[in-house]
């Protein structure tokens, strides 16, 4: 049988129980860690100033380097050659642009392709100072 001593010290009764306070502090700490925003990576883009008449032009695919982005595997296509990853494409693209500096780089992409791949390409173009490039756009049909 458990014996209970009726002899208790008065000072033991005056100490507060800190366990509930520690539980609340721990819950608040976990909540703050889970809801803290992680820093976002940004890419500085310099948009050139262009006259309104030159915004949309017909694409000339004959005398250019064509690069396509796809949401399906393989994600990259340079001219007629497909690439499974950016690491495979990057040196070949740099070599192709270096060999043909007068040919514009025509970039086209499926609207379901991720923006991350597109921005990786834009960062590559900025890093290597490739300015002779065009982006293929569909003209909008307003009903």
C-alpha atoms as an extended CHARMM CRD file, in Angstrom:
* protein
*
       143  EXT
         1         1  UNK       CA              0.0000000000        0.0000000000        0.0000000000  PROA      1               0.0000000000
         2         2  UNK       CA              1.1750000000        3.4850000000       -0.7360000000  PROA      2               0.0000000000
         3         3  UNK       CA              1.8390000000        5.5760000000        2.2650000000  PROA      3               0.0000000000
         4         4  UNK       CA              1.1110000000        9.2490000000        2.1550000000  PROA      4               0.0000000000
         5         5  UNK       CA              2.8940000000       11.4470000000        4.5670000000  PROA      5               0.0000000000
         6         6  UNK       CA              0.7220000000       14.0870000000        6.0870000000  PROA      6               0.0000000000
         7         7  UNK       CA              3.8690000000       15.8660000000        7.0110000000  PROA      7               0.0000000000
         8         8  UNK       CA              4.4420000000       18.2400000000        4.0800000000  PROA      8               0.0000000000
         9         9  UNK       CA              6.7860000000       21.0970000000        3.9830000000  PROA      9               0.0000000000
        10        10  UNK       CA              5.1790000000       24.5230000000        3.5510000000  PROA      10              0.0000000000
        11        11  UNK       CA              7.8850000000       25.6260000000        1.0840000000  PROA      11              0.0000000000
        12        12  UNK       CA              7.0490000000       22.7410000000       -1.3190000000  PROA      12              0.0000000000
        13        13  UNK       CA              3.5000000000       23.9960000000       -1.7230000000  PROA      13              0.0000000000
        14        14  UNK       CA              4.6250000000       27.5020000000       -2.6420000000  PROA      14              0.0000000000
        15        15  UNK       CA              6.7280000000       26.4840000000       -5.7020000000  PROA      15              0.0000000000
        16        16  UNK       CA              4.8410000000       26.8420000000       -8.9990000000  PROA      16              0.0000000000
        17        17  UNK       CA              4.6140000000       23.9500000000      -11.4410000000  PROA      17              0.0000000000
        18        18  UNK       CA              6.5900000000       25.0170000000      -14.5390000000  PROA      18              0.0000000000
        19        19  UNK       CA              5.6850000000       22.0820000000      -16.8130000000  PROA      19              0.0000000000
        20        20  UNK       CA              2.5620000000       23.6800000000      -18.3680000000  PROA      20              0.0000000000
        21        21  UNK       CA              4.5450000000       26.8620000000      -19.0460000000  PROA      21              0.0000000000
        22        22  UNK       CA              7.3080000000       24.8760000000      -20.7750000000  PROA      22              0.0000000000
        23        23  UNK       CA              4.6840000000       23.0610000000      -22.8680000000  PROA      23              0.0000000000
        24        24  UNK       CA              3.1900000000       26.3560000000      -24.0590000000  PROA      24              0.0000000000
        25        25  UNK       CA              6.6180000000       27.8170000000      -24.8690000000  PROA      25              0.0000000000
        26        26  UNK       CA              7.5260000000       24.7020000000      -26.8450000000  PROA      26              0.0000000000
        27        27  UNK       CA              4.2520000000       24.8060000000      -28.8310000000  PROA      27              0.0000000000
        28        28  UNK       CA              4.7170000000       28.5060000000      -29.6570000000  PROA      28              0.0000000000
        29        29  UNK       CA              8.3250000000       27.8930000000      -30.6970000000  PROA      29              0.0000000000
        30        30  UNK       CA              7.3250000000       25.0430000000      -33.0260000000  PROA      30              0.0000000000
        31        31  UNK       CA              4.5180000000       27.1680000000      -34.4890000000  PROA      31              0.0000000000
        32        32  UNK       CA              6.8850000000       30.0650000000      -35.1950000000  PROA      32              0.0000000000
        33        33  UNK       CA              9.4900000000       27.7880000000      -36.7960000000  PROA      33              0.0000000000
        34        34  UNK       CA              6.9230000000       26.1670000000      -39.0770000000  PROA      34              0.0000000000
        35        35  UNK       CA              5.3420000000       29.4320000000      -40.2090000000  PROA      35              0.0000000000
        36        36  UNK       CA              8.5640000000       31.3840000000      -40.7600000000  PROA      36              0.0000000000
        37        37  UNK       CA              9.0180000000       32.3930000000      -44.4030000000  PROA      37              0.0000000000
        38        38  UNK       CA             12.0730000000       31.0510000000      -46.1490000000  PROA      38              0.0000000000
        39        39  UNK       CA             14.0390000000       33.5810000000      -48.1980000000  PROA      39              0.0000000000
        40        40  UNK       CA             13.1160000000       33.6290000000      -51.8830000000  PROA      40              0.0000000000
        41        41  UNK       CA             15.7500000000       33.7220000000      -54.5840000000  PROA      41              0.0000000000
        42        42  UNK       CA             15.3300000000       36.5020000000      -57.1150000000  PROA      42              0.0000000000
        43        43  UNK       CA             16.7400000000       37.2160000000      -60.5380000000  PROA      43              0.0000000000
        44        44  UNK       CA             17.2690000000       40.7820000000      -61.6700000000  PROA      44              0.0000000000
        45        45  UNK       CA             15.8730000000       41.2410000000      -65.1750000000  PROA      45              0.0000000000
        46        46  UNK       CA             16.5340000000       44.3020000000      -67.2960000000  PROA      46              0.0000000000
        47        47  UNK       CA             13.6580000000       44.7560000000      -69.7040000000  PROA      47              0.0000000000
        48        48  UNK       CA             14.7140000000       46.6380000000      -72.8250000000  PROA      48              0.0000000000
        49        49  UNK       CA             12.7180000000       49.5900000000      -74.1010000000  PROA      49              0.0000000000
        50        50  UNK       CA             11.1600000000       48.7430000000      -77.4530000000  PROA      50              0.0000000000
        51        51  UNK       CA              8.8900000000       50.6470000000      -79.8080000000  PROA      51              0.0000000000
        52        52  UNK       CA              5.3430000000       49.3160000000      -79.8790000000  PROA      52              0.0000000000
        53        53  UNK       CA              5.5880000000       48.2900000000      -83.5410000000  PROA      53              0.0000000000
        54        54  UNK       CA              8.4740000000       45.8760000000      -82.8600000000  PROA      54              0.0000000000
        55        55  UNK       CA              6.9600000000       43.9810000000      -79.9520000000  PROA      55              0.0000000000
        56        56  UNK       CA              5.4990000000       41.0460000000      -81.9060000000  PROA      56              0.0000000000
        57        57  UNK       CA              7.2580000000       40.0500000000      -85.1040000000  PROA      57              0.0000000000
        58        58  UNK       CA              6.9020000000       36.8940000000      -87.1800000000  PROA      58              0.0000000000
        59        59  UNK       CA              9.4540000000       34.2930000000      -86.1020000000  PROA      59              0.0000000000
        60        60  UNK       CA             12.1470000000       33.4340000000      -88.6400000000  PROA      60              0.0000000000
        61        61  UNK       CA             13.2400000000       29.9170000000      -87.7940000000  PROA      61              0.0000000000
        62        62  UNK       CA             15.4410000000       29.3120000000      -90.8360000000  PROA      62              0.0000000000
        63        63  UNK       CA             18.4510000000       31.3950000000      -89.8900000000  PROA      63              0.0000000000
        64        64  UNK       CA             18.3910000000       31.0240000000      -86.1130000000  PROA      64              0.0000000000
        65        65  UNK       CA             19.1670000000       28.7540000000      -83.1890000000  PROA      65              0.0000000000
        66        66  UNK       CA             15.9860000000       27.2200000000      -81.8320000000  PROA      66              0.0000000000
        67        67  UNK       CA             15.6070000000       26.2940000000      -78.1590000000  PROA      67              0.0000000000
        68        68  UNK       CA             12.3940000000       24.7300000000      -76.8330000000  PROA      68              0.0000000000
        69        69  UNK       CA             11.2610000000       24.0630000000      -73.2710000000  PROA      69              0.0000000000
        70        70  UNK       CA              8.8350000000       21.2290000000      -72.6290000000  PROA      70              0.0000000000
        71        71  UNK       CA              6.9900000000       20.0860000000      -69.5050000000  PROA      71              0.0000000000
        72        72  UNK       CA              7.5240000000       16.4430000000      -70.5080000000  PROA      72              0.0000000000
        73        73  UNK       CA             10.7650000000       14.5290000000      -70.4780000000  PROA      73              0.0000000000
        74        74  UNK       CA             13.1400000000       15.4490000000      -72.2200000000  PROA      74              0.0000000000
        75        75  UNK       CA             12.7000000000       19.0530000000      -71.1120000000  PROA      75              0.0000000000
        76        76  UNK       CA             15.0920000000       20.7690000000      -73.5430000000  PROA      76              0.0000000000
        77        77  UNK       CA             15.4030000000       20.7360000000      -77.3310000000  PROA      77              0.0000000000
        78        78  UNK       CA             18.1610000000       22.6420000000      -79.1430000000  PROA      78              0.0000000000
        79        79  UNK       CA             17.4780000000       22.7410000000      -82.8630000000  PROA      79              0.0000000000
        80        80  UNK       CA             16.6450000000       19.0460000000      -83.4390000000  PROA      80              0.0000000000
        81        81  UNK       CA             18.6600000000       17.5710000000      -80.5660000000  PROA      81              0.0000000000
        82        82  UNK       CA             16.9500000000       16.7470000000      -77.2470000000  PROA      82              0.0000000000
        83        83  UNK       CA             18.5610000000       16.9930000000      -73.8160000000  PROA      83              0.0000000000
        84        84  UNK       CA             17.4530000000       15.3290000000      -70.6110000000  PROA      84              0.0000000000
        85        85  UNK       CA             18.9600000000       17.8720000000      -68.2280000000  PROA      85              0.0000000000
        86        86  UNK       CA             20.2870000000       21.4060000000      -68.0530000000  PROA      86              0.0000000000
        87        87  UNK       CA             23.7890000000       20.0870000000      -67.3290000000  PROA      87              0.0000000000
        88        88  UNK       CA             23.8150000000       18.3380000000      -70.7230000000  PROA      88              0.0000000000
        89        89  UNK       CA             22.3830000000       21.3310000000      -72.5890000000  PROA      89              0.0000000000
        90        90  UNK       CA             24.4890000000       24.1400000000      -71.1210000000  PROA      90              0.0000000000
        91        91  UNK       CA             27.8850000000       23.4260000000      -72.7710000000  PROA      91              0.0000000000
        92        92  UNK       CA             26.2860000000       22.5630000000      -76.1290000000  PROA      92              0.0000000000
        93        93  UNK       CA             24.1870000000       25.7460000000      -76.0790000000  PROA      93              0.0000000000
        94        94  UNK       CA             27.2150000000       27.8760000000      -75.2400000000  PROA      94              0.0000000000
        95        95  UNK       CA             29.1850000000       26.2400000000      -78.0400000000  PROA      95              0.0000000000
        96        96  UNK       CA             26.3150000000       26.7390000000      -80.5400000000  PROA      96              0.0000000000
        97        97  UNK       CA             25.8980000000       30.4170000000      -79.6520000000  PROA      97              0.0000000000
        98        98  UNK       CA             29.6690000000       30.9810000000      -79.7980000000  PROA      98              0.0000000000
        99        99  UNK       CA             29.9140000000       29.3360000000      -83.2430000000  PROA      99              0.0000000000
       100       100  UNK       CA             27.0200000000       31.3990000000      -84.6490000000  PROA      100             0.0000000000
       101       101  UNK       CA             27.1130000000       34.8480000000      -83.0040000000  PROA      101             0.0000000000
       102       102  UNK       CA             24.9940000000       36.4370000000      -85.7560000000  PROA      102             0.0000000000
       103       103  UNK       CA             22.1480000000       33.9270000000      -85.4550000000  PROA      103             0.0000000000
       104       104  UNK       CA             19.4650000000       34.9030000000      -82.9360000000  PROA      104             0.0000000000
       105       105  UNK       CA             18.4800000000       32.4370000000      -80.2410000000  PROA      105             0.0000000000
       106       106  UNK       CA             14.7350000000       31.7660000000      -80.6000000000  PROA      106             0.0000000000
       107       107  UNK       CA             13.2710000000       30.5830000000      -77.2830000000  PROA      107             0.0000000000
       108       108  UNK       CA              9.9020000000       28.8490000000      -77.2750000000  PROA      108             0.0000000000
       109       109  UNK       CA              8.1830000000       27.0180000000      -74.5040000000  PROA      109             0.0000000000
       110       110  UNK       CA              5.0270000000       25.2160000000      -73.6410000000  PROA      110             0.0000000000
       111       111  UNK       CA              2.8060000000       27.1460000000      -71.2650000000  PROA      111             0.0000000000
       112       112  UNK       CA              2.8720000000       24.1390000000      -68.9050000000  PROA      112             0.0000000000
       113       113  UNK       CA              6.6790000000       24.1790000000      -68.6770000000  PROA      113             0.0000000000
       114       114  UNK       CA              7.9610000000       25.3750000000      -65.3250000000  PROA      114             0.0000000000
       115       115  UNK       CA              9.1620000000       28.9320000000      -64.9480000000  PROA      115             0.0000000000
       116       116  UNK       CA             12.1840000000       27.6960000000      -63.0380000000  PROA      116             0.0000000000
       117       117  UNK       CA             13.6890000000       26.2520000000      -66.2360000000  PROA      117             0.0000000000
       118       118  UNK       CA             12.9070000000       29.4230000000      -68.1580000000  PROA      118             0.0000000000
       119       119  UNK       CA             14.5400000000       31.6270000000      -65.5210000000  PROA      119             0.0000000000
       120       120  UNK       CA             17.5620000000       29.3120000000      -65.4040000000  PROA      120             0.0000000000
       121       121  UNK       CA             17.9100000000       29.9200000000      -69.1470000000  PROA      121             0.0000000000
       122       122  UNK       CA             17.5050000000       33.6940000000      -68.7310000000  PROA      122             0.0000000000
       123       123  UNK       CA             20.1570000000       33.6930000000      -65.9780000000  PROA      123             0.0000000000
       124       124  UNK       CA             22.4660000000       31.7420000000      -68.3010000000  PROA      124             0.0000000000
       125       125  UNK       CA             21.9340000000       34.3090000000      -71.0680000000  PROA      125             0.0000000000
       126       126  UNK       CA             22.6860000000       37.1800000000      -68.6850000000  PROA      126             0.0000000000
       127       127  UNK       CA             25.7780000000       35.4670000000      -67.2600000000  PROA      127             0.0000000000
       128       128  UNK       CA             27.2650000000       34.8950000000      -70.7200000000  PROA      128             0.0000000000
       129       129  UNK       CA             26.1290000000       38.2880000000      -72.0790000000  PROA      129             0.0000000000
       130       130  UNK       CA             24.0180000000       36.7260000000      -74.8380000000  PROA      130             0.0000000000
       131       131  UNK       CA             21.7250000000       39.5230000000      -75.9550000000  PROA      131             0.0000000000
       132       132  UNK       CA             20.7490000000       38.3870000000      -79.4390000000  PROA      132             0.0000000000
       133       133  UNK       CA             17.7200000000       36.3160000000      -78.3920000000  PROA      133             0.0000000000
       134       134  UNK       CA             13.9760000000       36.3390000000      -78.9800000000  PROA      134             0.0000000000
       135       135  UNK       CA             11.0570000000       34.7540000000      -77.1550000000  PROA      135             0.0000000000
       136       136  UNK       CA              8.2380000000       33.2020000000      -79.1700000000  PROA      136             0.0000000000
       137       137  UNK       CA              4.7970000000       34.3840000000      -78.0620000000  PROA      137             0.0000000000
       138       138  UNK       CA              1.3000000000       33.4960000000      -79.1730000000  PROA      138             0.0000000000
       139       139  UNK       CA             -0.8170000000       36.4560000000      -80.1410000000  PROA      139             0.0000000000
       140       140  UNK       CA             -3.8710000000       36.8660000000      -77.9520000000  PROA      140             0.0000000000
       141       141  UNK       CA             -7.3180000000       36.5780000000      -79.5130000000  PROA      141             0.0000000000
       142       142  UNK       CA             -9.8730000000       38.7240000000      -77.7280000000  PROA      142             0.0000000000
       143       143  UNK       CA            -13.4870000000       37.6910000000      -78.2240000000  PROA      143             0.0000000000
